[in-house]
Short mmCIF file of C-alpha atoms in Angstrom, two decimals:
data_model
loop_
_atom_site.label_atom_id
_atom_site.label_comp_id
_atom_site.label_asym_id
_atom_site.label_seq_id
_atom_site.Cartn_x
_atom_site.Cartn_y
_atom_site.Cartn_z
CA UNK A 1 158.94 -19.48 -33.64
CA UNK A 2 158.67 -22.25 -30.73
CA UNK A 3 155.52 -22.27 -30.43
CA UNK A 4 155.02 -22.84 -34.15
CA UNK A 5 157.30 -25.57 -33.83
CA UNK A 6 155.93 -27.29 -31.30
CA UNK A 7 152.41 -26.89 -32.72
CA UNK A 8 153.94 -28.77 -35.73
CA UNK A 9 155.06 -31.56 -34.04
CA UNK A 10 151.83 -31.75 -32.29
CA UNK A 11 150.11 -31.88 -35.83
CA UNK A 12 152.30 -34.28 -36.82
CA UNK A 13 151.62 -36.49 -33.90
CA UNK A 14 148.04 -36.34 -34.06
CA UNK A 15 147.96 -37.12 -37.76
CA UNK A 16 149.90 -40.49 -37.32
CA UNK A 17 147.60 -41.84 -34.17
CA UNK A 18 144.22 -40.76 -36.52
CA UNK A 19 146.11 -42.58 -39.26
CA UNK A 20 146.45 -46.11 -36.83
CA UNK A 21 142.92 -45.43 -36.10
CA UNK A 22 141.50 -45.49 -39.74
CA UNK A 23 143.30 -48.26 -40.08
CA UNK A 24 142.34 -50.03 -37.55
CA UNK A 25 138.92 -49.26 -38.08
CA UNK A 26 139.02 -50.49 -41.88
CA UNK A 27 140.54 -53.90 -40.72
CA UNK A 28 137.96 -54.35 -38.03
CA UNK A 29 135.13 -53.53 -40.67
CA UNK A 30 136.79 -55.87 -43.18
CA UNK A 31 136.97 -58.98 -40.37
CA UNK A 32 133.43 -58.07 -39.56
CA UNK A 33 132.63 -57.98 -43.17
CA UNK A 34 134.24 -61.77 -43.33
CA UNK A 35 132.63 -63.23 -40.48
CA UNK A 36 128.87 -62.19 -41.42
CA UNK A 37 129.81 -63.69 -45.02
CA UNK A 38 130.61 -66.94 -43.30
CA UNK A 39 127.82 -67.23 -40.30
CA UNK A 40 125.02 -66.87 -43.49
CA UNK A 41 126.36 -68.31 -46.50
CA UNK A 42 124.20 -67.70 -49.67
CA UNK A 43 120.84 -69.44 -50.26
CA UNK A 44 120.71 -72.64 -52.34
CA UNK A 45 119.41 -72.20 -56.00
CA UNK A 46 116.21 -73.54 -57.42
CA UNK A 47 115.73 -75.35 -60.65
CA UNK A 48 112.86 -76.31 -62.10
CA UNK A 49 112.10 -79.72 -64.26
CA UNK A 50 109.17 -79.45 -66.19
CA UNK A 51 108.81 -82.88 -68.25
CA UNK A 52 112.34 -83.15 -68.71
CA UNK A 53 114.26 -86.40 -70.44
CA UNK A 54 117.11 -86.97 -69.48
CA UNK A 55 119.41 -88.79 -71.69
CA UNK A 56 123.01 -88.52 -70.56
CA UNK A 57 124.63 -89.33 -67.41
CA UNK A 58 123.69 -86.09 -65.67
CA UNK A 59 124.29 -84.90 -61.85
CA UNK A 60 121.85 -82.41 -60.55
CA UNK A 61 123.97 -80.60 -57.93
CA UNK A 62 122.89 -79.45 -54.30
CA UNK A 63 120.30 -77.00 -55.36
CA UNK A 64 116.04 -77.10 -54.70
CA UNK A 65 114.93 -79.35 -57.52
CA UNK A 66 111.14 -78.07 -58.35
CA UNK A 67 109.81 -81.52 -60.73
CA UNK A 68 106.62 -80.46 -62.44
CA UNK A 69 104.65 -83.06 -64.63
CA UNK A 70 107.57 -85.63 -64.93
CA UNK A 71 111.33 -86.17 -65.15
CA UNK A 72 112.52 -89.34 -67.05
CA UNK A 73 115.64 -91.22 -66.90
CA UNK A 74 115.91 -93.28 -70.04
CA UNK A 75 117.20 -96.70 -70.18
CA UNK A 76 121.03 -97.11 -69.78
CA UNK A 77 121.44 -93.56 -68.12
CA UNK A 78 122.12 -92.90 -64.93
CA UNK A 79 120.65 -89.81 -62.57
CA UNK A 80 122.99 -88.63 -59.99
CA UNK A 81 121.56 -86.97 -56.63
CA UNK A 82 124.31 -84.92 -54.88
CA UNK A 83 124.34 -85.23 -51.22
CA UNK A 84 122.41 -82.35 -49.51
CA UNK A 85 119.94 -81.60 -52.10
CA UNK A 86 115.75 -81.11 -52.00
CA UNK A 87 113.91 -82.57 -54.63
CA UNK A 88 110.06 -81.17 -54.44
CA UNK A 89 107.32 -82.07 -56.68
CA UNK A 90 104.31 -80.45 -57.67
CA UNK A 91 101.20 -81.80 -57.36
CA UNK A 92 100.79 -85.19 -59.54
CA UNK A 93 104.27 -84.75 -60.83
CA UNK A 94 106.60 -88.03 -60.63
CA UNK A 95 110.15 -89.59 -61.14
CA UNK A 96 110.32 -92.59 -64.19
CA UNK A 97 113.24 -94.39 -63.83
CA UNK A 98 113.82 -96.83 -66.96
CA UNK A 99 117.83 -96.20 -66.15
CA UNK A 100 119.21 -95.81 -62.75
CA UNK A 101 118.53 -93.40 -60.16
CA UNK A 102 121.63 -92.78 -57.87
CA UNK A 103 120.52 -91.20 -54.51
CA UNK A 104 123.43 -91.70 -52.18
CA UNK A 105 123.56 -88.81 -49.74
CA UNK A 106 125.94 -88.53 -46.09
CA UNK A 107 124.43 -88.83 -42.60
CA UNK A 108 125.12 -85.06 -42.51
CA UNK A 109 123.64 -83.94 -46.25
CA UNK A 110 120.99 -86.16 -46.87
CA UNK A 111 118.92 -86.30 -49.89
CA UNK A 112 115.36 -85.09 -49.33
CA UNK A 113 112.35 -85.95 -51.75
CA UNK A 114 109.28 -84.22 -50.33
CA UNK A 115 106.18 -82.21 -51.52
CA UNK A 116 106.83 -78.83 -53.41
CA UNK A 117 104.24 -77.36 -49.80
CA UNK A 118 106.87 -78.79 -47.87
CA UNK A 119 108.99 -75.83 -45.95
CA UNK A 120 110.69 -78.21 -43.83
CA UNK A 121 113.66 -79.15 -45.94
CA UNK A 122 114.40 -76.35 -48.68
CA UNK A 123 113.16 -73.45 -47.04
CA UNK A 124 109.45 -71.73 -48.78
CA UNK A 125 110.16 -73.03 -52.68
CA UNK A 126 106.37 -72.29 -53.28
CA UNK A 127 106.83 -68.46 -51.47
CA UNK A 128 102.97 -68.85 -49.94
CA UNK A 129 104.70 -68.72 -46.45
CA UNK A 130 101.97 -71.26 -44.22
CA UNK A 131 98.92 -70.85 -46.91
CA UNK A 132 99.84 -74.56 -47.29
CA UNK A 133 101.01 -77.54 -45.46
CA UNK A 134 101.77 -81.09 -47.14
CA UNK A 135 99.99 -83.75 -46.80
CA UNK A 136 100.27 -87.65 -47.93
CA UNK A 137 99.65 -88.35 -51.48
CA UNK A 138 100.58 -84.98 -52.57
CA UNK A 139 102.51 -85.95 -55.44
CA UNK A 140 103.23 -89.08 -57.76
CA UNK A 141 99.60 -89.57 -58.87
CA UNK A 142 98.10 -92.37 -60.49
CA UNK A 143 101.99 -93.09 -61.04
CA UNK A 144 103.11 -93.93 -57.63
CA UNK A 145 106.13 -91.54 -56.24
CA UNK A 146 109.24 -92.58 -57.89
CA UNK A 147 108.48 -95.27 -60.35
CA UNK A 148 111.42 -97.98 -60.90
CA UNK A 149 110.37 -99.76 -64.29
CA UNK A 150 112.79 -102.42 -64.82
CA UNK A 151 110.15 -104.29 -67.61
CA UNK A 152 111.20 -105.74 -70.76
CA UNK A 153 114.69 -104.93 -70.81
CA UNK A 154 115.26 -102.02 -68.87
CA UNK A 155 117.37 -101.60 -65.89
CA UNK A 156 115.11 -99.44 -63.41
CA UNK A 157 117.82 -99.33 -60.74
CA UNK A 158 117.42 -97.37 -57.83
CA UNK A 159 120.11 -96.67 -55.46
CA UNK A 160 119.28 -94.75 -52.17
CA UNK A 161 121.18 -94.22 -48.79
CA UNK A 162 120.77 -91.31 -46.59
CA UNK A 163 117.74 -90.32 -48.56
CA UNK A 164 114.21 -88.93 -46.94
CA UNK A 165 111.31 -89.40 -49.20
CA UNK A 166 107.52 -88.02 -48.27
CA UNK A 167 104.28 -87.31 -49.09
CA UNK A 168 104.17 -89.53 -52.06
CA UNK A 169 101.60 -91.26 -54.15
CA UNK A 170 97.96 -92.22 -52.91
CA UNK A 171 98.19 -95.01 -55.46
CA UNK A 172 101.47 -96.88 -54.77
CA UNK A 173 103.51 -94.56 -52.10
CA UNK A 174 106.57 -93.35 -51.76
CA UNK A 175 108.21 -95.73 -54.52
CA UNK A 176 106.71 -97.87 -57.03
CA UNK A 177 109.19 -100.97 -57.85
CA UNK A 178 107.84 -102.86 -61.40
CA UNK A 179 110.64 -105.42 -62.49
CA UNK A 180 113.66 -103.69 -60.99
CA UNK A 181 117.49 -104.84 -61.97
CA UNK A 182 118.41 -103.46 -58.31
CA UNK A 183 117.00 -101.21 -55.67
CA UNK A 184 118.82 -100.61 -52.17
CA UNK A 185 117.27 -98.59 -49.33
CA UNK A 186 120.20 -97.94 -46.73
CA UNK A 187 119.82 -95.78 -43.57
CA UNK A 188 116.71 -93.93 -44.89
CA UNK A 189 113.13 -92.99 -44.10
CA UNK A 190 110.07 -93.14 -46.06
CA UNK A 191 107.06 -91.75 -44.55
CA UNK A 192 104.07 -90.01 -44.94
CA UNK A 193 102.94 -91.11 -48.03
CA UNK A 194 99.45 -91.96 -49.13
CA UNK A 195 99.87 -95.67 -49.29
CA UNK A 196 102.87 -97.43 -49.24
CA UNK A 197 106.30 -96.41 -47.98
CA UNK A 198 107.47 -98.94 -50.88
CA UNK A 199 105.64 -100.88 -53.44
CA UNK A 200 107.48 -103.41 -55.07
CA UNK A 201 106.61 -106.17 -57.79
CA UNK A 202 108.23 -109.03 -59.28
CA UNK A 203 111.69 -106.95 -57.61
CA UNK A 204 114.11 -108.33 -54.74
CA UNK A 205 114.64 -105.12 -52.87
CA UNK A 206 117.54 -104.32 -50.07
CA UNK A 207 116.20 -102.90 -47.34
CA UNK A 208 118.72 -102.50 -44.49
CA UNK A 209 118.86 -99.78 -41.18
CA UNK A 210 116.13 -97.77 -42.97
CA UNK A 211 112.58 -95.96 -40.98
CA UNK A 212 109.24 -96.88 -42.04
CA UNK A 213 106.82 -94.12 -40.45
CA UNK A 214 103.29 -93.03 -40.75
CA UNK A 215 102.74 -94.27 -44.17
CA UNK A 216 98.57 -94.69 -44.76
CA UNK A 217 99.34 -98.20 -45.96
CA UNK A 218 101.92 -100.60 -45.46
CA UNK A 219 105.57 -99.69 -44.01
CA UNK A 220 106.65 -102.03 -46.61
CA UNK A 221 104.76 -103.93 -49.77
CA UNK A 222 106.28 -106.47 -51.49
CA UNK A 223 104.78 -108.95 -54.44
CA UNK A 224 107.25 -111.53 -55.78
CA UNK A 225 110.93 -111.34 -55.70
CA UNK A 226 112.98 -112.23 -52.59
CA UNK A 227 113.42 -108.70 -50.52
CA UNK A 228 115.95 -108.47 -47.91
CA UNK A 229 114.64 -106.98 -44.53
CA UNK A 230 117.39 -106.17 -42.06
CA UNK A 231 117.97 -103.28 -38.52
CA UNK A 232 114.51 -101.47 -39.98
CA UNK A 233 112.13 -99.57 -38.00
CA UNK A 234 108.30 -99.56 -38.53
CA UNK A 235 106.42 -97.30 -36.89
CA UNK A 236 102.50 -96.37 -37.13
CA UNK A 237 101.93 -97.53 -40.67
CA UNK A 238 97.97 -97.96 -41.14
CA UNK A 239 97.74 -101.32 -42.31
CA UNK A 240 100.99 -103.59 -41.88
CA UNK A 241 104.64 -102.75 -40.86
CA UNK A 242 106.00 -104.98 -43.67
CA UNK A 243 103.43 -107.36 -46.46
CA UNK A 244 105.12 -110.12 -47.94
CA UNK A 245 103.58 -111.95 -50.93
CA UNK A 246 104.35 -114.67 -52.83
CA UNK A 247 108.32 -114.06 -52.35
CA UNK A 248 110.66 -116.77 -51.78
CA UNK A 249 111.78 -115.97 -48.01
CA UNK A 250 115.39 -114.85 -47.53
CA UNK A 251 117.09 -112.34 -44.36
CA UNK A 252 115.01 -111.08 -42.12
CA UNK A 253 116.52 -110.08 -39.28
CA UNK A 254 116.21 -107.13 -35.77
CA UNK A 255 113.62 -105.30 -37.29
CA UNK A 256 111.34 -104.00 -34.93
CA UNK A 257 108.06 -102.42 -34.88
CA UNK A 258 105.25 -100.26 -33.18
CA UNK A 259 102.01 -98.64 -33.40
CA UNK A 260 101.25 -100.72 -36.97
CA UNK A 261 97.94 -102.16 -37.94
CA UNK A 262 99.26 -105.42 -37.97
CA UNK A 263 102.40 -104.87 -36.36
CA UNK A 264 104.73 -107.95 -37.48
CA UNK A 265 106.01 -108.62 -40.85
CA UNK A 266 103.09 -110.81 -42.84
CA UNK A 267 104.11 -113.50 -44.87
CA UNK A 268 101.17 -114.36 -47.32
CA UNK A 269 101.38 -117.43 -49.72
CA UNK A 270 105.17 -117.50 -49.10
CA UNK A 271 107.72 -120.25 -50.01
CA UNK A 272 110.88 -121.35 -48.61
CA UNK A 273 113.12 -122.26 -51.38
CA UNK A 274 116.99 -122.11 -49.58
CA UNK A 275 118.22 -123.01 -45.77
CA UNK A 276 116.49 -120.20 -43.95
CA UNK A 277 116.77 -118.92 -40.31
CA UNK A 278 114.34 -115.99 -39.03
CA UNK A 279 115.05 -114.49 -35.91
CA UNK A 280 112.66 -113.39 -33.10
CA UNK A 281 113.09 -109.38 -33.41
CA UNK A 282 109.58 -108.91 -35.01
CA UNK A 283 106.61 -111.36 -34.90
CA UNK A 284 105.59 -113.27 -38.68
CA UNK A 285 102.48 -113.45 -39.24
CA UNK A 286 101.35 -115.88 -41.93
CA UNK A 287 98.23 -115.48 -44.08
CA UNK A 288 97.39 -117.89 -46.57
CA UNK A 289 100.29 -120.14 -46.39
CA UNK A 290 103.96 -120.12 -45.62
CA UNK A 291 105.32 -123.22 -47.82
CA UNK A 292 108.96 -125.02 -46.53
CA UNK A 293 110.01 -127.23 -49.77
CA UNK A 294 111.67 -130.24 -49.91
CA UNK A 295 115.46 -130.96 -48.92
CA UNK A 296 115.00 -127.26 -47.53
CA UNK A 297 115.29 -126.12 -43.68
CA UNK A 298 113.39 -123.33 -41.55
CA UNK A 299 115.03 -122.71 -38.36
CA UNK A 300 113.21 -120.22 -35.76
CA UNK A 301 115.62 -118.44 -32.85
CA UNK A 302 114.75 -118.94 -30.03
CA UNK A 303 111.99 -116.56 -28.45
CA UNK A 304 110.54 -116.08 -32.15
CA UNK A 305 106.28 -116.14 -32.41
CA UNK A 306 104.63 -117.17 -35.25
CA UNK A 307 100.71 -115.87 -35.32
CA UNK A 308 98.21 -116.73 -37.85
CA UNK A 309 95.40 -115.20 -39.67
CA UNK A 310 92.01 -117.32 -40.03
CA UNK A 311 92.36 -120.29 -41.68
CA UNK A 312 96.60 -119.77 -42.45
CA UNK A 313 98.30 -122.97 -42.32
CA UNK A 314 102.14 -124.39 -42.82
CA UNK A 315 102.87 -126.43 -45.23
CA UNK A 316 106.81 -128.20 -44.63
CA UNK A 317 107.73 -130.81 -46.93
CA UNK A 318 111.33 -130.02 -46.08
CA UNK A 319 112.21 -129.43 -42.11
CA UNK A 320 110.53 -127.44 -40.08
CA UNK A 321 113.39 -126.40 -36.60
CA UNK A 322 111.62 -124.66 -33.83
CA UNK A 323 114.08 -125.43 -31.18
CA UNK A 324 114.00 -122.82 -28.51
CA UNK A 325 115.02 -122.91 -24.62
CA UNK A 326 113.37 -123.08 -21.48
CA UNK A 327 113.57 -119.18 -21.03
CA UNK A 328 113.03 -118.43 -24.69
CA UNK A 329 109.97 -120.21 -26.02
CA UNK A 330 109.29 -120.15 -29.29
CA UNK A 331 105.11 -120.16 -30.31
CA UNK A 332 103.00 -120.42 -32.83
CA UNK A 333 99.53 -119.34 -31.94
CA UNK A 334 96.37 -117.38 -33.16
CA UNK A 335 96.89 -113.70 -34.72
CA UNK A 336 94.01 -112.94 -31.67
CA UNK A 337 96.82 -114.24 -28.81
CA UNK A 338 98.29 -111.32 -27.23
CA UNK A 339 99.43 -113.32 -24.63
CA UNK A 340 102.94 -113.67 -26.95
CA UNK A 341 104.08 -111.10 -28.69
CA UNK A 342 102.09 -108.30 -27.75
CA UNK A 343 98.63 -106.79 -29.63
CA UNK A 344 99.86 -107.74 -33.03
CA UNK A 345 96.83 -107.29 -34.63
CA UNK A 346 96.65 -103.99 -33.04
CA UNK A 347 92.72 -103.97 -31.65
CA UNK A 348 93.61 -103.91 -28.28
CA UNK A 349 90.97 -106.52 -26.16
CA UNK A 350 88.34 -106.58 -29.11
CA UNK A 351 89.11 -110.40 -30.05
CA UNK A 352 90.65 -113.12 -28.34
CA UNK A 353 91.99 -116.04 -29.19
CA UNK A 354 90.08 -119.69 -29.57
CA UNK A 355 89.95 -123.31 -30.93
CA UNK A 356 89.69 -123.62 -34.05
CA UNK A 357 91.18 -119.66 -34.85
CA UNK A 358 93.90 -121.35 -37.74
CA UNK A 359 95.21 -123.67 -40.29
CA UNK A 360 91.46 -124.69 -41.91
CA UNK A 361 91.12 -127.87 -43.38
CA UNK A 362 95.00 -128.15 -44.12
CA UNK A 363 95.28 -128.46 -40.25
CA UNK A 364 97.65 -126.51 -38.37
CA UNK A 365 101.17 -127.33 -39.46
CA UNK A 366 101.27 -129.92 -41.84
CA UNK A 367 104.21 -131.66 -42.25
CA UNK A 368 103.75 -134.05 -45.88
CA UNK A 369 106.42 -136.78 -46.09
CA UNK A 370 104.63 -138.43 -48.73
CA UNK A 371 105.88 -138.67 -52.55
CA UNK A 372 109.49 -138.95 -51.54
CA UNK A 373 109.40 -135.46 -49.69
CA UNK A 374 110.74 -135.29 -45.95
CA UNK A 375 108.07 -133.43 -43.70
CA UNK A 376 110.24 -133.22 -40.56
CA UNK A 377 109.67 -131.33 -37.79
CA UNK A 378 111.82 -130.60 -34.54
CA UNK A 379 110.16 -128.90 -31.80
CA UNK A 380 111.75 -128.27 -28.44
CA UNK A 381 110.47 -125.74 -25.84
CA UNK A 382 107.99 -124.60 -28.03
CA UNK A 383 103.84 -123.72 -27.14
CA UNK A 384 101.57 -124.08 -30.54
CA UNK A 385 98.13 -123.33 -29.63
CA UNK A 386 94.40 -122.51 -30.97
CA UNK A 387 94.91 -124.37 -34.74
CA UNK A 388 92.47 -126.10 -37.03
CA UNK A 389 89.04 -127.83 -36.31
CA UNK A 390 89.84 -130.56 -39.32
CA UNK A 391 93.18 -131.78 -37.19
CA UNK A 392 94.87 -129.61 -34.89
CA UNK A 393 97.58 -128.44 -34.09
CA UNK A 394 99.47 -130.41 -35.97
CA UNK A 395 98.68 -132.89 -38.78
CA UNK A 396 101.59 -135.55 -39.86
CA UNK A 397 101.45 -137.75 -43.04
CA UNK A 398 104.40 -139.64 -43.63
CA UNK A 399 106.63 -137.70 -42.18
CA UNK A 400 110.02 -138.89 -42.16
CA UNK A 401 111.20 -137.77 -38.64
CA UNK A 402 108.52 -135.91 -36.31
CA UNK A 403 110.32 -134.83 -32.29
CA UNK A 404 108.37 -132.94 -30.02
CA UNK A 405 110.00 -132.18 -26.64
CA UNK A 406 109.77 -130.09 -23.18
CA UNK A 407 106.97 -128.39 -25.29
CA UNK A 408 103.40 -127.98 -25.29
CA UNK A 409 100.28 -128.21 -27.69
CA UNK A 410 97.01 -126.73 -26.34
CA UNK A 411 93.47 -125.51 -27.07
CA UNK A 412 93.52 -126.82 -30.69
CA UNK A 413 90.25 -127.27 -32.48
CA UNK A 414 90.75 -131.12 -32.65
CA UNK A 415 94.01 -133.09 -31.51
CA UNK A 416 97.52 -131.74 -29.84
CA UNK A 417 99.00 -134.21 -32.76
CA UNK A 418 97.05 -135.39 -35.45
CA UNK A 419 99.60 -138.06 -37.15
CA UNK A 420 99.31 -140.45 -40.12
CA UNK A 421 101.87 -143.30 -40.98
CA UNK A 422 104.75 -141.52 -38.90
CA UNK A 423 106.57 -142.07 -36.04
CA UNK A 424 106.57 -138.72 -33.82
CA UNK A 425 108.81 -139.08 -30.77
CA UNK A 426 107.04 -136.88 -28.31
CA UNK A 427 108.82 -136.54 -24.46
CA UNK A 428 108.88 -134.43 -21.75
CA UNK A 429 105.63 -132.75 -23.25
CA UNK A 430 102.14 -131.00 -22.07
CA UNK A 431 98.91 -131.52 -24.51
CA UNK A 432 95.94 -129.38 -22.61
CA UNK A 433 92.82 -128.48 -23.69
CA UNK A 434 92.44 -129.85 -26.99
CA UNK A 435 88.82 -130.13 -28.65
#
């Protein structure tokens, strides 16, 4: 009878530790069970657009969006973006914006427009694993990208901050702008695309701490408006880091650039309608003509460099202020001069600079006083060099108020000062090889 007893308590014994064990067991395998749940969460969904309209205010949430042929947003109607998701596009298909497209991601969930072959943000959406690779101009078409169409009386709004947007359009780029109400680009990148990184007419875009990269064209092209260029990065864009044309000049300011075609920001046929001051971050290069207008200043920082492209001139009938300091020059020379500024044009020792190189018949920097304008120019510790054959370096007609000090004018194609019923005050100066 005792030793039945004590095999029973025994039993007993043994059945409560195995008990503790299985429990323990089941709440190790449910923790483990939590933990892989959390370390790889479920993949994002993908939804496809195939010629979609949209017509209400809609939010597409942080899913793979696969665009084929088009999406539209209609006038009045705004498209919402949610941070962290991936927008692909098959070939030729594109965004039409008549309403607003809202594209505001977070430094950590930004908003990714790429190619539909593009497995670096989404994961493989096309399932061909490397069979393909993107490539610029992969999508957008004869359409250009995302296309902002703000005509007649449409808004074509686009607002986009920590957004990436790639392999767009070999006929505009990343973004075609046509009219647009509004368009901000804030702390983004577009790159790769097949022309521009943003194409924008008759539009006044924002473009502030954004990246410009490897875009076959131009970092930035503009055509009309006044566009706001501010903290941007261009970097190995094929033709220009930023083309300005025919846009009434306005903020440009620490933008910096490297490895472009022409790597300064180009200011073709441009006009200075308001008080204006550039600052020396990037080199301007001016092509045609940049036009100061009356009762209207320019002011250049100090260290700032102004280049020219064959036969680009200035025309101030307002005031021209180039006053820099004996450490911080500021020049205008010849788009050839890579003495300031660097190898702007980007061809390395192939040309070099010579009398003659700029400013045409109009004659360097022409400051017109005549017909009740002003035409004043102040110049202090500044170096122009190489400008027209017809005048010089400078050519003054009536000018109301001409100063020219501690500076120097050299190796123009006719005179260091070419003036004309004005009364330049010139001190402290060095004119130098002058035709």
């Amino acid at each position: 009878m005792k030793n039945i007893i004590s095999i029973s308590k025994v039993s007993k014994q043994n059945i409560k530790n195995l008990n503790k064990k299985c429990l323990k067991a089941t709440f190790l395998c449910f923790l483990t069970l939590i933990t892989f749940s959390i370390a790889i969460p479920a993949a994002n969904a993908v939804v496809y657009h195939n010629s979609e309209t949209i017509t209400t205010n809609t939010t597409w949430a942080a899913d793979v969006h696969v665009i084929q042929n088009y999406v539209q947003v209609n006038d009045d109607v705004t498209l919402t973006i949610s941070p962290g998701a991936v927008v692909k596009f098959d070939s030729s298909a594109y965004m039409l914006v008549y309403g607003t497209l809202n594209a505001t991601g977070t430094p950590s969930s930004k908003i990714v427009f790429t190619s539909l072959k593009d497995d670096t943000y989404g994961g493989d959406t096309n399932g061909d694993g490397s069979a393909t690779s993107p490539a610029p101009g992969d999508w957008g078409g004869a359409n250009g990208g995302i296309y902002l169409n703000g005509g007649g009386s449409y808004d074509g709004v686009g607002i986009f901050e920590n957004a990436i947007v790639r392999y767009g359009s070999t006929s505009y780029g990343n973004f075609r702008l046509y009219y647009s109400d509004s368009f901000t680009f804030k702390d983004s990148v577009s790159e790769y695309s097949g022309s521009n990184g943003i194409h924008s007419v008759s539009s006044s875009p924002v473009i502030t701490g954004s990246a410009f990269r490897n875009n076959t064209h131009n970092g930035v092209y503009v055509s009309g408006g006044a566009p706001v260029l501010t903290d941007n990065v261009f970097t190995n864009n094929g033709l220009y880091a930023a083309h300005l044309v025919s846009v009434a000049v306005t903020s440009y300011s620490n933008n910096t650039g490297s490895g472009n075609g022409i790597n300064g920001i180009v200011l073709q046929n441009a006009g200075v309608n308001s008080n204006q001051t550039l600052d020396s971050s990037i080199p301007y290069v001016i092509e045609g003509y940049l036009q100061v207008n009356d009762d209207v200043k320019l002011t250049f920082e100090p260290g700032s460099v102004v280049k020219f492209n064959s036969s680009a001139y200035m025309l101030v009938y307002g005031t021209l202020n180039a006053t820099g300091t004996p450490s911080s020059k500021i020049v205008f020379t010849s788009l050839k001069d890579d003495t300031y500024g660097g190898d702007t044009n980007g061809d390395g020792s192939a040309t070099s600079p010579a009398p003659g190189d700029w400013g045409g018949l109009n004659g360097g920097i022409f400051f017109n006083g005549g017909g009740g304008n002003e035409g004043v120019g102040i110049f202090e510790n500044a170096v122009v060099r190489y400008g027209s054959t017809s005048y010089g370096n400078f050519r003054l007609y009536y000018s109301d108020s001409f100063t020219f000090k501690d500076s120097v004018s050299e190796y123009s194609g006719s005179n260091g000062i070419h003036s004309v019923s004005s009364s330049p005050v010139i001190t402290g100066s060095a004119f130098r090889n002058n035709t």
